[in-house]
JSON list of C-alpha atoms in Angstrom, two decimals:
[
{"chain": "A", "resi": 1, "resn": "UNK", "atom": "CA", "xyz": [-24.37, 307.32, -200.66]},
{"chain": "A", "resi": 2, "resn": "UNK", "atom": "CA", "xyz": [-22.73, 310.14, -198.36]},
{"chain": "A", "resi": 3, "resn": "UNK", "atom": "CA", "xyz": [-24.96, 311.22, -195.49]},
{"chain": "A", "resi": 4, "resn": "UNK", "atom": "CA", "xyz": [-25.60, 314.99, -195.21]},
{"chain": "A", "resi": 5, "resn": "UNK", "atom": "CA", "xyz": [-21.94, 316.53, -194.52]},
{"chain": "A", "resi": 6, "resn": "UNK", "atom": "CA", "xyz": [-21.32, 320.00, -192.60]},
{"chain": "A", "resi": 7, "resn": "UNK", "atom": "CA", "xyz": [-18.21, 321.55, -191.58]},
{"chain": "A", "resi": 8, "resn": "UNK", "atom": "CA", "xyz": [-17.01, 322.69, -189.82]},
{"chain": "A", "resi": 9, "resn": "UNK", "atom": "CA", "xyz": [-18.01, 320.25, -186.49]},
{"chain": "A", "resi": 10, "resn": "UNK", "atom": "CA", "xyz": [-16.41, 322.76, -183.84]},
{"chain": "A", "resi": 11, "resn": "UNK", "atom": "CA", "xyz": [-16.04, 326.40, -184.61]},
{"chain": "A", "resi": 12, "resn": "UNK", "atom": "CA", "xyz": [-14.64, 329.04, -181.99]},
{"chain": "A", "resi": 13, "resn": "UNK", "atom": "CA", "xyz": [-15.20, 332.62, -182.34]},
{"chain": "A", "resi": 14, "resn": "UNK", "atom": "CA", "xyz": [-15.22, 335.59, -180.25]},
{"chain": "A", "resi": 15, "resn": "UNK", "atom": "CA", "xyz": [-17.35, 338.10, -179.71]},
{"chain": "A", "resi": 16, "resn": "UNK", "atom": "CA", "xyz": [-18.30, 340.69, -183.02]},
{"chain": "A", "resi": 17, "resn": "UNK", "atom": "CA", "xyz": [-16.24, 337.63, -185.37]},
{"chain": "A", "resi": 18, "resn": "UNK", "atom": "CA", "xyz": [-18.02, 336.04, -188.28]},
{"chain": "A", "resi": 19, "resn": "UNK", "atom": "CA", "xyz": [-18.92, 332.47, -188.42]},
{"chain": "A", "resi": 20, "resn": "UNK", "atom": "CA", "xyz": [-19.31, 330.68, -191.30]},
{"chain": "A", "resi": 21, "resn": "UNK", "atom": "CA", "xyz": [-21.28, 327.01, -191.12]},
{"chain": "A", "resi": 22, "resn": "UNK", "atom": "CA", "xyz": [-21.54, 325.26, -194.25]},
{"chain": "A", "resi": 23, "resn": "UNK", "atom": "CA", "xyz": [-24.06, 322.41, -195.41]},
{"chain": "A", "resi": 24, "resn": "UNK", "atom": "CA", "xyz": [-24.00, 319.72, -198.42]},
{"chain": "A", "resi": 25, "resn": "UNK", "atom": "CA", "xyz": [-26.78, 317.58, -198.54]},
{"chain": "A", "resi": 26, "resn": "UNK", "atom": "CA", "xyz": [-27.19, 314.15, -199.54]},
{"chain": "A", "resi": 27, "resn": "UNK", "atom": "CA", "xyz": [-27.26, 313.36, -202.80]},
{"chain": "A", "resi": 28, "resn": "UNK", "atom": "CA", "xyz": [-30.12, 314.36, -204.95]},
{"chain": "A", "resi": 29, "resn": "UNK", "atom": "CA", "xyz": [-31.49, 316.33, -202.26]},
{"chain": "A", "resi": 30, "resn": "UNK", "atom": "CA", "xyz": [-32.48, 319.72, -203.42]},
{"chain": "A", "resi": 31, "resn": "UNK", "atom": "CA", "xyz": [-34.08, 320.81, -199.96]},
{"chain": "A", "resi": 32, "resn": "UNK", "atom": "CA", "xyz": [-32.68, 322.13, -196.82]},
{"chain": "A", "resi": 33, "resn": "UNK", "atom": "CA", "xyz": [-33.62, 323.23, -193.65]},
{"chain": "A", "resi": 34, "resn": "UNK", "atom": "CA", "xyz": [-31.13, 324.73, -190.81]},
{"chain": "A", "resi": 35, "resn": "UNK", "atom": "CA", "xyz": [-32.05, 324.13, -187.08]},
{"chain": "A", "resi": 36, "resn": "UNK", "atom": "CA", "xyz": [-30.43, 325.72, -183.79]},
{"chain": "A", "resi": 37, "resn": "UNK", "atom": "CA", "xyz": [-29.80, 323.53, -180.59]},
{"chain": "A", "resi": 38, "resn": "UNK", "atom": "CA", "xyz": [-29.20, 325.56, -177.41]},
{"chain": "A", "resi": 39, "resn": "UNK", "atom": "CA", "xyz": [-27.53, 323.95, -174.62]},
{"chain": "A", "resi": 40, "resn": "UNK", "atom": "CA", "xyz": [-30.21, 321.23, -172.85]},
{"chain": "A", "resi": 41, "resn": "UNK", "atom": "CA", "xyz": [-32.69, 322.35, -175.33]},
{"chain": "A", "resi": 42, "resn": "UNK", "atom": "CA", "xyz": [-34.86, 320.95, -178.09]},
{"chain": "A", "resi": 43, "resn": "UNK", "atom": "CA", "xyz": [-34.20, 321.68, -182.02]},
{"chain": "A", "resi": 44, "resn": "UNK", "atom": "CA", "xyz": [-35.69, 325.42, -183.29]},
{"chain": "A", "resi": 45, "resn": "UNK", "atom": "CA", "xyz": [-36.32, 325.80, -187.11]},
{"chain": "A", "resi": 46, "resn": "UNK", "atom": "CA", "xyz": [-34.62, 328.77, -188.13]},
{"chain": "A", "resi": 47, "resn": "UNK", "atom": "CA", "xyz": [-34.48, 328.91, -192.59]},
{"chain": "A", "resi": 48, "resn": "UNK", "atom": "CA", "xyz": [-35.48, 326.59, -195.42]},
{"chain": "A", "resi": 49, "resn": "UNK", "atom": "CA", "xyz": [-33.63, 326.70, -198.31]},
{"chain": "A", "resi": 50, "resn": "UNK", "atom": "CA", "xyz": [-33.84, 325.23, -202.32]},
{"chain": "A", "resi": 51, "resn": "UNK", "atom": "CA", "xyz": [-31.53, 325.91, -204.62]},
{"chain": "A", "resi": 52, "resn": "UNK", "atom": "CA", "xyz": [-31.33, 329.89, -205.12]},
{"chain": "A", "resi": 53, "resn": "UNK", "atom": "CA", "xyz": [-33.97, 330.23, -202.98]},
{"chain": "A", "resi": 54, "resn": "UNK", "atom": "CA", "xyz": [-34.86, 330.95, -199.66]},
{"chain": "A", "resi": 55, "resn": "UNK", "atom": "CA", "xyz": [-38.83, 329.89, -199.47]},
{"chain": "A", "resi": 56, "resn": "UNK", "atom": "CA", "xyz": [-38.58, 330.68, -195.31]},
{"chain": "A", "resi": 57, "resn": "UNK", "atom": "CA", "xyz": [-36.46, 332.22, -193.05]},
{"chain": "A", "resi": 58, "resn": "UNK", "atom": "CA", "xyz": [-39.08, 332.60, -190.56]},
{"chain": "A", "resi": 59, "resn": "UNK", "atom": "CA", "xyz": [-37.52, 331.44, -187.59]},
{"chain": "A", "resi": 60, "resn": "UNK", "atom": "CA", "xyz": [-34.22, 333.16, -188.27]},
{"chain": "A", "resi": 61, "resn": "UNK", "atom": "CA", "xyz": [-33.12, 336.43, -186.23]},
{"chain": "A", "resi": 62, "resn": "UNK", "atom": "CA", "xyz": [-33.73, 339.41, -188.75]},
{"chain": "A", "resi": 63, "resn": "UNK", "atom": "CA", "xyz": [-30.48, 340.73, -187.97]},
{"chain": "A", "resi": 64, "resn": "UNK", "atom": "CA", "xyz": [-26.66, 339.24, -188.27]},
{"chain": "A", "resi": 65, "resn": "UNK", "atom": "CA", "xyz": [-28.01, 335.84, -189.95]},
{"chain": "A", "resi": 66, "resn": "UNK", "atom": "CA", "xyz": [-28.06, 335.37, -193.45]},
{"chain": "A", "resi": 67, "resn": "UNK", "atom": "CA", "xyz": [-28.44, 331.90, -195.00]},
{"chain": "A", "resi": 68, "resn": "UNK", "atom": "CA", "xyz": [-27.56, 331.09, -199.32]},
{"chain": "A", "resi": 69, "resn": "UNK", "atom": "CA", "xyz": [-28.02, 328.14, -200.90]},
{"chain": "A", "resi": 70, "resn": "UNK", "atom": "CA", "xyz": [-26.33, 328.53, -204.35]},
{"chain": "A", "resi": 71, "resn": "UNK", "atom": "CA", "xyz": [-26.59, 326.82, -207.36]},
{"chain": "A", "resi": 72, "resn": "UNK", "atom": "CA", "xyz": [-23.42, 325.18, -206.88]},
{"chain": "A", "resi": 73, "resn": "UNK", "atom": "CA", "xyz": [-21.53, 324.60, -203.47]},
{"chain": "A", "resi": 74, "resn": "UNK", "atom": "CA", "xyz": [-22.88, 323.93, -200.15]},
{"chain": "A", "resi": 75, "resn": "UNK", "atom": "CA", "xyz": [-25.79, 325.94, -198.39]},
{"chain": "A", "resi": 76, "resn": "UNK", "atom": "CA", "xyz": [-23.88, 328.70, -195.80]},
{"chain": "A", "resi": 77, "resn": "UNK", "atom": "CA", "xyz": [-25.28, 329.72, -192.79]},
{"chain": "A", "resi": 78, "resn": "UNK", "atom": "CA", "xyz": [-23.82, 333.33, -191.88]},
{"chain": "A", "resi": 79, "resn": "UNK", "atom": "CA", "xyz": [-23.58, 334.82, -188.61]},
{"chain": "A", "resi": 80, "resn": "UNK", "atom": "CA", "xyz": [-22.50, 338.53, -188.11]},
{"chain": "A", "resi": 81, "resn": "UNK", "atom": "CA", "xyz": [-20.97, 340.05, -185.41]},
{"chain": "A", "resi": 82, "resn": "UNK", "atom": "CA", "xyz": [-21.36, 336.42, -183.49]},
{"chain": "A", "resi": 83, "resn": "UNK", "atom": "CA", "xyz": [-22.37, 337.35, -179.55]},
{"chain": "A", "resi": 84, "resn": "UNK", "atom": "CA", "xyz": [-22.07, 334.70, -176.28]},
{"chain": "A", "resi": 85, "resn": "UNK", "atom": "CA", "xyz": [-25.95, 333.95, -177.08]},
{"chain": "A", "resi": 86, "resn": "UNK", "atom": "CA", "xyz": [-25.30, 332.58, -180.56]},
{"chain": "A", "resi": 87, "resn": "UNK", "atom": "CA", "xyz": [-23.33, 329.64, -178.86]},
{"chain": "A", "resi": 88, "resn": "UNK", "atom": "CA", "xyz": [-25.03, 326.49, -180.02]},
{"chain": "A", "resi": 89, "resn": "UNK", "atom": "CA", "xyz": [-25.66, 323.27, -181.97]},
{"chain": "A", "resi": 90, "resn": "UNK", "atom": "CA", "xyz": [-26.82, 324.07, -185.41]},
{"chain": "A", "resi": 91, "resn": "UNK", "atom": "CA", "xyz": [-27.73, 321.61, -187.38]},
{"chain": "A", "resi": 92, "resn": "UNK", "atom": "CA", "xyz": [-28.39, 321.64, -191.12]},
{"chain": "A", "resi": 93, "resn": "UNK", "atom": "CA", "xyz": [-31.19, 318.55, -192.45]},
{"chain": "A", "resi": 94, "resn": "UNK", "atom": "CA", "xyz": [-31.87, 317.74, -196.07]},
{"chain": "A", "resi": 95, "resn": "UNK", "atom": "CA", "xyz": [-34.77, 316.45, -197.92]},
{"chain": "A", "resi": 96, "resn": "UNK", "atom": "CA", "xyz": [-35.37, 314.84, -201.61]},
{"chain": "A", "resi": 97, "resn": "UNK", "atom": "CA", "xyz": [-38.93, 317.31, -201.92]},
{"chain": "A", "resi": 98, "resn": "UNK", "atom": "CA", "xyz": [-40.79, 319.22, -199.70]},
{"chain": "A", "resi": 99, "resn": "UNK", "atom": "CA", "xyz": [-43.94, 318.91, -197.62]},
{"chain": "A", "resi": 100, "resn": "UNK", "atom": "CA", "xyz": [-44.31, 315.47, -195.87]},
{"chain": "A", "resi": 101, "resn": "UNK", "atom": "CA", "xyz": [-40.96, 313.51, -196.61]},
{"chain": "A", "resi": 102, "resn": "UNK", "atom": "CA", "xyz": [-38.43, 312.42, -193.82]},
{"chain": "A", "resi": 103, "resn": "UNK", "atom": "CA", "xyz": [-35.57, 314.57, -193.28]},
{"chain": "A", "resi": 104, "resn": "UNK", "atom": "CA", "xyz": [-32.11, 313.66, -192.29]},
{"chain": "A", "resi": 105, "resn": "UNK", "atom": "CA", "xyz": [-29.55, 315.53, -189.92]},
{"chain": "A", "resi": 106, "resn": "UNK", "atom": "CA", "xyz": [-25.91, 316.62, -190.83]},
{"chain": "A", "resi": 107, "resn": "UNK", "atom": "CA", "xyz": [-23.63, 315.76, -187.76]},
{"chain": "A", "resi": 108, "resn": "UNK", "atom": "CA", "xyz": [-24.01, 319.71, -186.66]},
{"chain": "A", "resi": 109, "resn": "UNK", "atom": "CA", "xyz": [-21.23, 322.53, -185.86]},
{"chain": "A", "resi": 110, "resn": "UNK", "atom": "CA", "xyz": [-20.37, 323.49, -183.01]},
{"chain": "A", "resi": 111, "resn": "UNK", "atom": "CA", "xyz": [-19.82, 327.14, -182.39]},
{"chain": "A", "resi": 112, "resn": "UNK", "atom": "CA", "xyz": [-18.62, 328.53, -179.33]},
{"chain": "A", "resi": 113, "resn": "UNK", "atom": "CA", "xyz": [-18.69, 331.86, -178.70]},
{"chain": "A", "resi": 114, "resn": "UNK", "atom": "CA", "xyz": [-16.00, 333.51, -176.40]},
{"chain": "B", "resi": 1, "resn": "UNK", "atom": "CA", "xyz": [-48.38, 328.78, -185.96]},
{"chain": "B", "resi": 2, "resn": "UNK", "atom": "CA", "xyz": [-47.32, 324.63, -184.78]},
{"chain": "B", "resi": 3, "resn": "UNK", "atom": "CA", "xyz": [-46.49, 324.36, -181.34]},
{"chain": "B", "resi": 4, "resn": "UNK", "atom": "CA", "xyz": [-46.03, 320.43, -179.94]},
{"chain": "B", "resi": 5, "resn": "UNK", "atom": "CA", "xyz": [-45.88, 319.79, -176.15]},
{"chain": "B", "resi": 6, "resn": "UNK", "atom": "CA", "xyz": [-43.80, 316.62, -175.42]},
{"chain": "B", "resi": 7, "resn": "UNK", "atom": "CA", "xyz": [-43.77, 314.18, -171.87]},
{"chain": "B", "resi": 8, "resn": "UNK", "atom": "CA", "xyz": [-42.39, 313.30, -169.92]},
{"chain": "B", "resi": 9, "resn": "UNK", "atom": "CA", "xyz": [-38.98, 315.01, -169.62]},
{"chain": "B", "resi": 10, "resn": "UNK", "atom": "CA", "xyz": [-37.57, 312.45, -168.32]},
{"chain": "B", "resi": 11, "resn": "UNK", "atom": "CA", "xyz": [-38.32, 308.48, -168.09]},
{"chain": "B", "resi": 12, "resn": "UNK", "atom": "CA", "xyz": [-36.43, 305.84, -166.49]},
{"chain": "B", "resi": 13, "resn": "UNK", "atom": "CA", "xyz": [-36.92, 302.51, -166.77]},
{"chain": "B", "resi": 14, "resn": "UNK", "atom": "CA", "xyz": [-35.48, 299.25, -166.30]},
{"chain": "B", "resi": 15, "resn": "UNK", "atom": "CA", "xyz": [-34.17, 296.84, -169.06]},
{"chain": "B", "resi": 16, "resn": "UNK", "atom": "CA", "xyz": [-36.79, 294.74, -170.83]},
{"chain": "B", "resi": 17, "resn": "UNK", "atom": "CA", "xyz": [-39.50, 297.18, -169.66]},
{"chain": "B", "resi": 18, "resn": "UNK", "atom": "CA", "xyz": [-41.78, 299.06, -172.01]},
{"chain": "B", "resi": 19, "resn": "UNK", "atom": "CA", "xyz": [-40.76, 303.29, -172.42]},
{"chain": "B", "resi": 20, "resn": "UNK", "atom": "CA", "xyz": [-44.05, 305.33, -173.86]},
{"chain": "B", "resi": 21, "resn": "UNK", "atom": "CA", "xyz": [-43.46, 309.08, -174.78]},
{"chain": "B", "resi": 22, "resn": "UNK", "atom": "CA", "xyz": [-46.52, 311.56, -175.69]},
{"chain": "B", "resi": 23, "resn": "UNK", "atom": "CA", "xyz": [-46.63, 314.41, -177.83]},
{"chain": "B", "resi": 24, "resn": "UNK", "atom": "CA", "xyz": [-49.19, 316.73, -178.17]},
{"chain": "B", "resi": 25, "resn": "UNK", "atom": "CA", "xyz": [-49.41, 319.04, -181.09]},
{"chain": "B", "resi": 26, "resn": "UNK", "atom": "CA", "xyz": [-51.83, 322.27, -181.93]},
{"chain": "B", "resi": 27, "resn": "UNK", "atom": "CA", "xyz": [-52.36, 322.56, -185.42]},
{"chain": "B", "resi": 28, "resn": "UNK", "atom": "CA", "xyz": [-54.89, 320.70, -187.24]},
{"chain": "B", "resi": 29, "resn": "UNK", "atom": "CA", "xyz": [-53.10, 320.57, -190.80]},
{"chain": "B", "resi": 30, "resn": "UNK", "atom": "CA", "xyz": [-50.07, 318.90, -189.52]},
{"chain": "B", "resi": 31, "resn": "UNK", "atom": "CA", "xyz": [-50.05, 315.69, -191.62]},
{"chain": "B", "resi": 32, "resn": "UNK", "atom": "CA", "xyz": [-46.22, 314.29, -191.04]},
{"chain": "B", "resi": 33, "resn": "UNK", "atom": "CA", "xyz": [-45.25, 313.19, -187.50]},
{"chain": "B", "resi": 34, "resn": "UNK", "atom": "CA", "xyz": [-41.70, 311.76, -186.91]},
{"chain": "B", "resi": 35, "resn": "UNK", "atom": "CA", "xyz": [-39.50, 310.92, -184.30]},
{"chain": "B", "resi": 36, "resn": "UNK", "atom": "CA", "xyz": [-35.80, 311.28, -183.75]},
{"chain": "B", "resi": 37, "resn": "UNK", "atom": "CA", "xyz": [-33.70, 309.66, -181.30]},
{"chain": "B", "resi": 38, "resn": "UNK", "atom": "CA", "xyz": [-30.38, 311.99, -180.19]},
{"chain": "B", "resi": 39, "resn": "UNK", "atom": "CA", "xyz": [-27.38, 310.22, -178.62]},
{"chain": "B", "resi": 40, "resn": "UNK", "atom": "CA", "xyz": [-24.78, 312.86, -176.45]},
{"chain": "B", "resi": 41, "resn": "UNK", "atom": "CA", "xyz": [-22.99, 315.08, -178.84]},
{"chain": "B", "resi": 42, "resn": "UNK", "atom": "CA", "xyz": [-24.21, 313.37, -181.61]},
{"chain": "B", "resi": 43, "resn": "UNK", "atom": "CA", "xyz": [-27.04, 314.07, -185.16]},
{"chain": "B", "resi": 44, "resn": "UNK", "atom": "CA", "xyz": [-31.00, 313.63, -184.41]},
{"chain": "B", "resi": 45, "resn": "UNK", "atom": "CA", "xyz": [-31.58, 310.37, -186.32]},
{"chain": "B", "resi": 46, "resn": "UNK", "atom": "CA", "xyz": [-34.48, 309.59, -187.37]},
{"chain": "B", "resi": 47, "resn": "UNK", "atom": "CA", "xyz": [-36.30, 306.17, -186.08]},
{"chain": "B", "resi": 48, "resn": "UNK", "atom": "CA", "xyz": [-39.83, 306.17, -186.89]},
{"chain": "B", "resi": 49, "resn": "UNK", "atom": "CA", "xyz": [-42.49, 308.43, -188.82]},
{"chain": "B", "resi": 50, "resn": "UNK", "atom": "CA", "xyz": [-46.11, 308.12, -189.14]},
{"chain": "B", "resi": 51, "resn": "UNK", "atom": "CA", "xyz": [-48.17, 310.15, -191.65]},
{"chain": "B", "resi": 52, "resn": "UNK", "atom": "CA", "xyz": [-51.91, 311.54, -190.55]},
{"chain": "B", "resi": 53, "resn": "UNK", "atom": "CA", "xyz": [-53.68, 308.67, -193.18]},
{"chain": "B", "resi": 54, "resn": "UNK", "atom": "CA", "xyz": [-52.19, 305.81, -190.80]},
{"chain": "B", "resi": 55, "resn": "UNK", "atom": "CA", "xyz": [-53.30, 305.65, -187.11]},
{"chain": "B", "resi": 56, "resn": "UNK", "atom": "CA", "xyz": [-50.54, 303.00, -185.75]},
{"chain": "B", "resi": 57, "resn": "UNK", "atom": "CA", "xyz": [-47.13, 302.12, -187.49]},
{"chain": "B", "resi": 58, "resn": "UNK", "atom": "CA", "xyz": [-44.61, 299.72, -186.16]},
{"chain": "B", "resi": 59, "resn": "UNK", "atom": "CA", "xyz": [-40.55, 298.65, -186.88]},
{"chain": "B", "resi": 60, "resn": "UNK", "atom": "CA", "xyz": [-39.39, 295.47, -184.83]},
{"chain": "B", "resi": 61, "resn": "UNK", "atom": "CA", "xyz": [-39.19, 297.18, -180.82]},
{"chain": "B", "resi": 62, "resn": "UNK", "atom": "CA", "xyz": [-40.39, 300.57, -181.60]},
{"chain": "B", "resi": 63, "resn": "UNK", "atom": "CA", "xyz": [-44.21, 301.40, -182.69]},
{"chain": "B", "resi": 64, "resn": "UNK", "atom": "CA", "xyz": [-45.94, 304.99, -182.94]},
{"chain": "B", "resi": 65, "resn": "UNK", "atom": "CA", "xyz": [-49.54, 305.89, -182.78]},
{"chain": "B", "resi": 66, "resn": "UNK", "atom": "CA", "xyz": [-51.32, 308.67, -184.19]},
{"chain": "B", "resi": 67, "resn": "UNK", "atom": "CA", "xyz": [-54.78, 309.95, -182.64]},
{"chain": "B", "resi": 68, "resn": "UNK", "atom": "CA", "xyz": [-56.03, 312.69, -185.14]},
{"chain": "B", "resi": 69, "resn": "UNK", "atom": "CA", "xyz": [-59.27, 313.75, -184.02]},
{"chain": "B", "resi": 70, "resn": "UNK", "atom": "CA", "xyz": [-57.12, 314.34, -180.46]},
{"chain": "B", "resi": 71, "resn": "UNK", "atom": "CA", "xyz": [-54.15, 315.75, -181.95]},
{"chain": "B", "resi": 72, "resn": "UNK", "atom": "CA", "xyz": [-51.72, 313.69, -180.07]},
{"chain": "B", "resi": 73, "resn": "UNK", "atom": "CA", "xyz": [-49.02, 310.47, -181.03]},
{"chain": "B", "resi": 74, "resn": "UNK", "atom": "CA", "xyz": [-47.05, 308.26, -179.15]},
{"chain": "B", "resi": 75, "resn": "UNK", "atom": "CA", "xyz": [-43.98, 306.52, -179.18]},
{"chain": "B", "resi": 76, "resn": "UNK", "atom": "CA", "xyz": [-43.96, 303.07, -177.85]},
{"chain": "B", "resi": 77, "resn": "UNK", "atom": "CA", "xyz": [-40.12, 301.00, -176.96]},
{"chain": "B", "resi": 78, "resn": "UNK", "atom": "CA", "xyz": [-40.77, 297.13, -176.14]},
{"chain": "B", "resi": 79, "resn": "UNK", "atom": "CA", "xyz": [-38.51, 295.02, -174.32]},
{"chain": "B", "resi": 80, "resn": "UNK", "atom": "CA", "xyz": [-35.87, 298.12, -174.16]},
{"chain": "B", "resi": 81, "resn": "UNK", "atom": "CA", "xyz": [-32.27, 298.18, -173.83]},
{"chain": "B", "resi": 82, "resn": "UNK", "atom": "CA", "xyz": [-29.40, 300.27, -172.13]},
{"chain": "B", "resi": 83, "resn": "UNK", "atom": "CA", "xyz": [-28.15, 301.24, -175.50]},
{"chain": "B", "resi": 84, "resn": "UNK", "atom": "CA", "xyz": [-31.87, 302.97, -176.24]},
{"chain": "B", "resi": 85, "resn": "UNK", "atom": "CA", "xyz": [-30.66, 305.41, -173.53]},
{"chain": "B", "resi": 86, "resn": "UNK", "atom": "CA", "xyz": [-31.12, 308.95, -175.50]},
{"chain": "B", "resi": 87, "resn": "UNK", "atom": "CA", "xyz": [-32.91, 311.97, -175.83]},
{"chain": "B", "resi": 88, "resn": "UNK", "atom": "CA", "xyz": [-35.76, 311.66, -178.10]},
{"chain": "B", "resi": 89, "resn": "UNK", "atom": "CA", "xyz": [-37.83, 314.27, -179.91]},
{"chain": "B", "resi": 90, "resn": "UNK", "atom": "CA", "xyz": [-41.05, 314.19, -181.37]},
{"chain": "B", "resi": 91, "resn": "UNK", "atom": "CA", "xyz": [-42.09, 316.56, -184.29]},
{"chain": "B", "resi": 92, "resn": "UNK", "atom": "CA", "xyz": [-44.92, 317.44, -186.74]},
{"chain": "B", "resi": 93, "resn": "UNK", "atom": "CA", "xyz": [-44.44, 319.08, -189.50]},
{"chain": "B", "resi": 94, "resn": "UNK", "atom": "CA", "xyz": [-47.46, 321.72, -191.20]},
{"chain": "B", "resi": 95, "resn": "UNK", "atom": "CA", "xyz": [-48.00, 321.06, -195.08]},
{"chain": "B", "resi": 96, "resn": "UNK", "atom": "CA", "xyz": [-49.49, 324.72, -195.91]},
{"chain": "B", "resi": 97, "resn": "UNK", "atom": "CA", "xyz": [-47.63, 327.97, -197.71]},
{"chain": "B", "resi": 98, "resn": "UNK", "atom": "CA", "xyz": [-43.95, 328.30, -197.67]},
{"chain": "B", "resi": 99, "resn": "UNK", "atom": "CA", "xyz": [-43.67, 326.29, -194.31]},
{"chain": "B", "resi": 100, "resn": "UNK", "atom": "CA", "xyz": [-43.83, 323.34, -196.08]},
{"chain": "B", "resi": 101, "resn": "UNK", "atom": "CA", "xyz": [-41.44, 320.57, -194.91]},
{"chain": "B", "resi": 102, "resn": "UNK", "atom": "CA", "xyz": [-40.52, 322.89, -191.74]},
{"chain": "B", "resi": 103, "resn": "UNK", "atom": "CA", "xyz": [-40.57, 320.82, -188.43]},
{"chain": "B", "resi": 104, "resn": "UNK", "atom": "CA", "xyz": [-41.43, 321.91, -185.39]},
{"chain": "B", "resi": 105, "resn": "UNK", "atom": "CA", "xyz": [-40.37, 319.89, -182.30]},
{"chain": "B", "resi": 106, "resn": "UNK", "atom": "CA", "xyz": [-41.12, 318.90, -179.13]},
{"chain": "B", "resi": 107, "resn": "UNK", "atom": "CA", "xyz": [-38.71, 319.71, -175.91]},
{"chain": "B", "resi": 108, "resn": "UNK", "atom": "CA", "xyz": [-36.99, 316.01, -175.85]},
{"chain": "B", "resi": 109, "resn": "UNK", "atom": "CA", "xyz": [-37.50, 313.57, -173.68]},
{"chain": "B", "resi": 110, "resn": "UNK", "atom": "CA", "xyz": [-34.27, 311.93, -172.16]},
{"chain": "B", "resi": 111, "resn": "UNK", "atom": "CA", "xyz": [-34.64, 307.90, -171.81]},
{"chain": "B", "resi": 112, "resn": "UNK", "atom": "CA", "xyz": [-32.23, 305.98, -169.32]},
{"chain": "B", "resi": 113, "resn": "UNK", "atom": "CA", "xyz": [-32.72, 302.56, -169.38]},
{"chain": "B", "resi": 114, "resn": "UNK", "atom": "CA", "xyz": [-30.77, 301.07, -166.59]},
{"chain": "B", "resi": 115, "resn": "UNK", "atom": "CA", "xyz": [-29.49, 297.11, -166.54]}
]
């Protein structure tokens, strides 16, 4: 049984590009939740996704991010007009069902911006 | 909303000694407490979870504790070894409304356990 999968791992973009981070979860998972790692810094929540639906974005910057989780496909994490202080870790986790079950981490991406 | 303190920041100790991290946490409702150990560059993993209707829970070197009426849990590492040299996280997680599931996490707490 796959782990959760993103790609890509390292992702270089310069400043006012679009970056793209994409998300499959492990199979039979139907719940996922993306997290931001700054440099030397612990793990933020920033959107929690099921299929179709966003149920909270809460922790995502109103502006430039978007996040989808489609029926089919992976979920895609969308940054806009990418600036130096989007550089980090983000990492996407997935879950079987919400509330109080144990949730396991993609091996991140990377993005670096320049 | 959750916010969960974490110490120390950083804890040294020597091989075959016990490690002990504490974690704080502010919100009542949080019922799901787990703990992820990060290696350099690599995925949070998960090692150990404890859930708020069990107070202690324990896998071969590596035990947690949970202290409701306090609000605070522990992780405990026995007889530790240089390759349990990581950063590790605590987290809770709040079962109410559309945060359901959501974790929020502590600030990390890097282990070195030297030979």
């Amino acid at each position: 049984n796959a782990g959760v999968m993103q790609n890509p791992r390292h992702l270089v973009r310069r400043r006012g590009q679009e970056a793209r981070l994409r998300c499959s979860p492990m199979k039979g998972h139907s719940h996922v939740y993306w997290y931001r790692q700054l440099p030397e810094e612990g793990l933020k929540f920033m959107v929690y996704l099921q299929k179709e639906n966003i149920i909270d974005e809460s922790g995502m910057p109103k502006e430039r991010f978007s996040a989808e989780f489609p029926k089919e496909g992976p979920s895609i994490l969308r940054i806009q007009q990418v600036v130096r202080g989007d550089s980090a870790a983000y990492f996407c986790a997935s879950s079987p069902r919400s509330g109080r079950n144990e949730q396991y981490f993609g091996p991140g991406t990377r993005l670096t911006v320049t | 909303g959750e916010n969960v303190e974490q110490h120390p920041s950083t804890l040294s100790v020597q091989e075959g000694d016990s490690a002990v991290i504490k974690c704080t946490y502010s919100d009542s409702a949080s019922n799901y407490f787990p703990w992820y150990k990060q290696e350099l560059g690599k995925r949070p993993q998960l090692i150990i979870d404890i859930r708020s209707n069990v107070g202690e829970k324990k896998d071969q070197r590596i035990a947690v504790t949970l202290n409701k009426t306090a609000k605070h849990f522990s992780l405990h590492i026995t007889e530790t070894q240089p390759e349990d040299s990581a950063v590790y996280f605590c987290a809770a997680s709040w079962g109410g409304g559309t945060s359901y599931g959501k974790l929020t996490f502590g600030q990390g707490t890097i282990l070195t356990v030297h030979p």
